[in-house]
Amino acid sequence: MKKIFLFFRLFIFLMLILLIFQPIKKVYNKRNIPSVALLIDNSSSMKNIDIKQFEKVKGTVKSQFINNSKINSYLFTFSDTINELKEQELQSLKAQGSRTDIYNALEKTKTNFLGKNLDAIILFSDGNHNTDTSNMEILNDLYNLKIPVYSVKYELTNVPKNILISKIELPEIVFRNTNASIIAKISVFGFSNKSIPVYLKSDDSIIQTNTLNVTNDGLYEISFNIAPDKAGLINYSIEIPTYQDEKSYSDNIKKFSLLVEPEKIRILYLCGQPSFNYSFLRTTLKNDPNIELVSFVILRNPENIVAVSDSELSLIPFPIDEIFTREIFNFDMLIFDNFNYSRFAINPQYLVNIKNFVYGYGKSFLIISGEIPLSIYQNTPIADILPVNPTSELSTEKFYLHILRPENSILKFSDDNVENMLVLKNLPELDTINISTTKDKTVTLAESEKSKHPIITISEIGKGRVMCITTSSLWRLALGSENPYKYVKLWGQSIKWLTNSISMKQVAISSKKSYNIGDSSVIKIKVKDEYFKPINNAIVNLHVTKPDNQKEIINVPPEIENGEYGTKISLELSGEYKLDAYASYNRKYLGEDKISLSVFNISKESEDNTVNSTFLKNISDKTNGKLLSIDSFNLNELNIKPRITKSDILYEMNIWNKTYIYLLLIILFCVEWYLRRKYGLL
Amino acid sequence: MITQIFKDDTTYREHKLHRLKLFLIGLYVILTFNFLLLTCLYSQGGKFIFSQLQYAGGWDTRPTAWDRISEYLLTTTSIKSIPERRIIKPNDEILFWSPFIVIAGSNDILELNDSEIHTLKRYILCGGMIFIDDSSGKKGYGFDKEIREIIKKISPENPIERIPINDAVFKSFYLLKSVSGRIITNRYLEGCKIGERYSIIYSQNDLFGAWEKDNLGNYIYPCNEQQRWEAKKLLLNIILYSLTGTYKSDTIHKSFIQNKLK
């Protein structure tokens, strides 16, 4: 009996503890039928290969999902947007969407079914996603979906013979003399076990040939490595020979343009002695982000005596042999400033190398006379490339510049000719001239006003360009002016001319040049001040003239902290879009630049002529789904079952606040008390 | 008598004419000499010119220092300089022919008006460099207090800061590991940096005082000889810095200099 009483007490005790924890009973909603969202891709690419495959999708949906009591189906169709599809609309559904946005379709489906039951997504698509969201980004975001996606792909059967350059991937930025790769995606049908030549052409000349070894039908990639030796806009095309019985010949060629940015201009600057001329020019070149400067200035000559050990001096050896034999050819420009070659054990061949550097290699040479007259180069190979015949005479006269070629780009300080002339007339006074006479093909830009000695001369020597300055006081253009603008501008333009560079614009607009209709163009505008330093808070306006002559002005915001501004424009019309970018800073006009974009009346969908099985498989793998084929699709084999999720709770019941529980406890207490009393245990 | 008087008068006139001729020749010679001197000062032909700012008060604290420095520069470095010191006033046009100017000061207060401040502001923005040497050895008042106020006005966007010891100033010729001077008021140099270069350098250690000698060749201002030598090296480096900028900070020099400093 005692055991029974013990059991009673323990039971009551446990009941009391349970009630302290306020137990809740959850009652779940029982679902026997799974809910499935069917996403049918109706973009144009679904009919590109074989329209029958799209019809097969519709047939499968109709036969296996509609009126199927074992499954709750929600029909959607998607291309650039996703829309609900009514059962009666299925038969008339056409593949005509302009884009394929799988990401948007999956995201919207998830949002639509938020708080509702969805057990699987069945995606009927060719996998040719073609919006700005990359395939990789989609796959990375899929872990948020938490719904299995069953991808159903086309089968490529009975596809007509064709070779199609479906896509060309170009690097965002290409620099001159720097390797860049161009990737062509080529769809091949009906040419199994064949080797096909693929040509990369520039202005109708073949510059590279690669061979595509086709084993089976499908999508192939082929890449070309280029290193353009010119800066600017260069036209290219990728071409494949046409073969008999091809479905289309026009898709064997694809034209495109590349804007080749010049790499940094590499300048080697040799100066015979520390001077203000060196100091000013070096600072100017160093401040220019387009220039990579290596300079040597001779701080001490052999006759100079220093009363300390070499370790206390910052002097480094002047690597004559290295510079004039190997390194020189890695530079775009060489500067001799008051540099007396005869002070060093310079092999005569080195001067020949300098001549070849300009004459044969097409590089540039700037020579500035100082205390050492340029006549030291007479009877040397350097004399052949000098624009002047120098004398050993130095005139210490003060002089003003008399500009002979105000129209020359080097002397353009303003776009307005009258204003430019005014600037040129008011240049500060200079001093000291190394007297010289000009050679036949030399262009004299400026001479001394009274004595008529050439001061700034230029000439084209062989493939290269040479400039000669016969005064060492050009720094006066900076220090003798209200601001150093003219000095900086003069050198900027001189280097631009010498190196034949197009890069030194204060405002530079860049973008891909050719598009298909419906694309968006990402426009980048770089803005620099007159000293070529990036400006981050300039006012940048983009004037867009559309093919129908409608105009639009867009204020372009800064993107990152390096003077780069960016915007995106939608290209809804085919034809030519003209873009003019204007920049100003503190009400000061900085410059403008223009480009035009060609928009072809070809939709992005027409580029996709195959099935991207890999992408579809990746989507399924990421979401615990499966990749299936439309030919063998069988809903029953998928074995989709209703998932119980937390949101499936029908109701919750609080046990602790039920009266009968407390009644039961009281009864138990009473029974226990009664029995104890009856058996005389109290 | 009349003839005599007339004769005397004629002689007197001739004599007067002769004196006038002599005066004109003298004037011509002086003017020509001055013109040549002026041309020489103006025409520097790419040479370094040492210019010093003249202001009301004791601007010329170390009048002979440049003579010693120019000799030293000539024997030690490849710099070609004009031996004469150029003395300029803040509003002189010749200031803009002088990319390096020195402002020396001691106990007198330097005062510049708005126009002079504006000129110096334009001067540094156009590429000029100012070296200020305070020989008073006093911090916080007198010349130091005034010059700091002036620096604030000349370079409002680029305030004065300590120049780090690894800056190109300390390795433009000699490799210096510390800041010295004839007197050591500060163990650092200060400066205003425009772009990558210091356009104003301020020392309170009487660097010019370390060079100053009397006619017998004895140093005028007492100083420990090692300290004097270090002060001379620092001043030479500042001059080289005005002519080469941050040249010694270029990548090509880094490994050499690091090895030497080990």
Short mmCIF file of C-alpha atoms in Angstrom, two decimals, chain A residues 303-472:
data_model
loop_
_atom_site.label_atom_id
_atom_site.label_comp_id
_atom_site.label_asym_id
_atom_site.label_seq_id
_atom_site.Cartn_x
_atom_site.Cartn_y
_atom_site.Cartn_z
CA GLU A 303 85.99 66.59 -59.13
CA ASN A 304 83.72 67.26 -56.16
CA ILE A 305 85.21 66.37 -52.79
CA VAL A 306 83.06 65.18 -49.94
CA ALA A 307 84.67 64.88 -46.52
CA VAL A 308 82.56 61.97 -45.38
CA SER A 309 82.47 58.28 -46.16
CA ASP A 310 80.23 57.06 -48.95
CA SER A 311 77.93 55.39 -46.44
CA GLU A 312 76.93 58.82 -45.12
CA LEU A 313 75.83 59.96 -48.55
CA SER A 314 72.62 59.10 -50.26
CA LEU A 315 74.32 58.88 -53.64
CA ILE A 316 73.78 55.83 -55.79
CA PRO A 317 75.89 54.73 -58.73
CA PHE A 318 74.66 55.91 -62.10
CA PRO A 319 73.99 52.66 -63.98
CA ILE A 320 75.21 53.83 -67.37
CA ASP A 321 75.60 50.44 -69.05
CA GLU A 322 72.30 49.12 -67.77
CA ILE A 323 70.41 52.25 -68.81
CA PHE A 324 71.80 52.68 -72.28
CA THR A 325 71.88 49.05 -73.33
CA ARG A 326 68.82 47.38 -71.86
CA GLU A 327 66.57 49.63 -69.77
CA ILE A 328 66.24 52.45 -72.29
CA PHE A 329 64.03 50.36 -74.54
CA ASN A 330 61.54 49.80 -71.70
CA PHE A 331 60.77 53.50 -71.67
CA ASP A 332 58.53 55.55 -73.92
CA MET A 333 60.46 58.73 -73.53
CA LEU A 334 63.94 59.89 -72.67
CA ILE A 335 64.78 63.32 -71.28
CA PHE A 336 68.26 64.84 -71.31
CA ASP A 337 68.28 67.96 -69.19
CA ASN A 338 71.58 69.80 -69.11
CA PHE A 339 73.18 66.37 -69.39
CA ASN A 340 76.77 66.12 -70.47
CA TYR A 341 77.28 62.59 -71.74
CA SER A 342 81.03 63.14 -72.06
CA ARG A 343 81.38 63.33 -68.25
CA PHE A 344 80.64 59.63 -68.13
CA ALA A 345 82.37 56.73 -69.72
CA ILE A 346 79.66 56.41 -72.30
CA ASN A 347 80.35 53.93 -75.03
CA PRO A 348 79.72 55.58 -78.46
CA GLN A 349 77.33 52.74 -79.15
CA TYR A 350 75.07 54.03 -76.38
CA LEU A 351 74.45 57.23 -78.32
CA VAL A 352 73.62 55.08 -81.34
CA ASN A 353 71.12 53.27 -79.11
CA ILE A 354 69.49 56.58 -78.23
CA LYS A 355 69.22 57.44 -81.91
CA ASN A 356 67.68 54.03 -82.60
CA PHE A 357 65.39 54.47 -79.62
CA VAL A 358 63.81 57.39 -81.47
CA TYR A 359 64.45 56.59 -85.09
CA GLY A 360 63.79 52.87 -85.17
CA TYR A 361 61.71 52.17 -82.07
CA GLY A 362 59.45 55.19 -82.48
CA LYS A 363 60.03 56.47 -78.96
CA SER A 364 60.36 60.08 -77.92
CA PHE A 365 63.25 62.27 -76.86
CA LEU A 366 63.19 65.59 -75.07
CA ILE A 367 66.40 67.53 -74.78
CA ILE A 368 66.79 70.66 -72.67
CA SER A 369 69.89 72.78 -72.70
CA GLY A 370 71.15 74.43 -69.56
CA GLU A 371 74.53 75.62 -68.57
CA ILE A 372 75.90 72.90 -70.82
CA PRO A 373 75.18 73.84 -74.45
CA LEU A 374 73.74 71.27 -76.80
CA SER A 375 76.78 71.71 -79.04
CA ILE A 376 78.45 68.94 -77.01
CA TYR A 377 76.33 66.55 -79.09
CA GLN A 378 77.71 67.79 -82.39
CA ASN A 379 79.32 65.04 -84.44
CA THR A 380 77.54 62.38 -82.38
CA PRO A 381 74.54 60.24 -83.39
CA ILE A 382 72.40 62.47 -81.13
CA ALA A 383 73.02 65.40 -83.48
CA ASP A 384 71.13 63.48 -86.19
CA ILE A 385 67.95 63.46 -84.14
CA LEU A 386 68.14 67.00 -82.77
CA PRO A 387 65.68 69.44 -84.34
CA VAL A 388 68.30 72.19 -84.19
CA ASN A 389 71.93 72.82 -85.06
CA PRO A 390 73.24 74.05 -81.73
CA THR A 391 76.15 76.34 -81.10
CA SER A 392 78.23 76.55 -77.96
CA GLU A 393 77.07 80.10 -77.39
CA LEU A 394 74.85 80.89 -74.43
CA SER A 395 73.02 84.18 -74.45
CA THR A 396 72.07 85.41 -71.00
CA GLU A 397 69.51 87.84 -72.36
CA LYS A 398 66.07 88.03 -70.90
CA PHE A 399 63.39 87.45 -73.46
CA TYR A 400 59.73 86.89 -74.09
CA LEU A 401 58.52 84.00 -76.18
CA HIS A 402 57.27 84.78 -79.63
CA ILE A 403 54.83 82.05 -80.53
CA LEU A 404 55.02 80.97 -84.14
CA ARG A 405 52.51 78.12 -84.07
CA PRO A 406 49.68 79.10 -81.74
CA GLU A 407 47.45 76.50 -83.37
CA ASN A 408 49.78 73.63 -82.42
CA SER A 409 48.28 71.27 -79.84
CA ILE A 410 51.30 71.75 -77.57
CA LEU A 411 50.53 75.44 -77.20
CA LYS A 412 46.76 75.12 -76.85
CA PHE A 413 45.88 76.63 -73.50
CA SER A 414 42.31 77.37 -74.48
CA ASP A 415 39.89 76.05 -77.08
CA ASP A 416 39.01 79.60 -77.96
CA ASN A 417 41.66 80.89 -80.40
CA VAL A 418 41.39 84.51 -79.29
CA GLU A 419 41.72 83.54 -75.64
CA ASN A 420 44.61 81.23 -76.50
CA MET A 421 46.45 84.03 -78.24
CA LEU A 422 45.92 86.23 -75.22
CA VAL A 423 47.41 83.57 -72.94
CA LEU A 424 50.38 83.08 -75.27
CA LYS A 425 51.04 86.81 -75.46
CA ASN A 426 51.13 87.11 -71.70
CA LEU A 427 53.60 84.39 -70.93
CA PRO A 428 56.21 85.50 -68.41
CA GLU A 429 59.71 86.54 -69.31
CA LEU A 430 62.45 83.89 -69.52
CA ASP A 431 66.21 84.04 -69.63
CA THR A 432 69.29 82.36 -71.13
CA ILE A 433 69.28 80.78 -74.55
CA ASN A 434 71.57 78.22 -76.06
CA ILE A 435 71.79 79.78 -79.49
CA SER A 436 70.96 77.45 -82.34
CA THR A 437 69.52 77.32 -85.83
CA THR A 438 66.70 75.08 -86.91
CA LYS A 439 66.99 72.16 -89.29
CA ASP A 440 64.94 71.77 -92.44
CA LYS A 441 62.04 69.65 -91.22
CA THR A 442 61.90 71.19 -87.78
CA VAL A 443 58.78 72.96 -86.59
CA THR A 444 59.62 75.97 -84.45
CA LEU A 445 56.83 76.55 -81.99
CA ALA A 446 58.39 79.48 -80.20
CA GLU A 447 61.40 81.74 -80.57
CA SER A 448 62.84 84.58 -78.54
CA GLU A 449 60.89 87.71 -79.30
CA LYS A 450 63.73 90.07 -80.28
CA SER A 451 66.73 87.91 -81.10
CA LYS A 452 64.62 85.30 -82.94
CA HIS A 453 66.51 82.32 -81.59
CA PRO A 454 64.53 79.06 -81.62
CA ILE A 455 63.36 78.14 -78.12
CA ILE A 456 60.79 75.36 -78.50
CA THR A 457 61.27 73.13 -81.53
CA ILE A 458 59.84 69.78 -82.48
CA SER A 459 60.43 67.30 -85.23
CA GLU A 460 59.48 63.81 -86.28
CA ILE A 461 62.58 61.68 -86.67
CA GLY A 462 62.07 58.30 -88.28
CA LYS A 463 59.29 56.64 -86.30
CA GLY A 464 59.80 58.81 -83.24
CA ARG A 465 59.36 62.35 -82.06
CA VAL A 466 61.83 64.83 -80.62
CA MET A 467 61.44 68.11 -78.79
CA CYS A 468 64.20 70.56 -78.02
CA ILE A 469 64.07 73.37 -75.46
CA THR A 470 67.00 75.75 -75.68
CA THR A 471 66.44 77.48 -72.37
CA SER A 472 66.60 76.21 -68.83
#
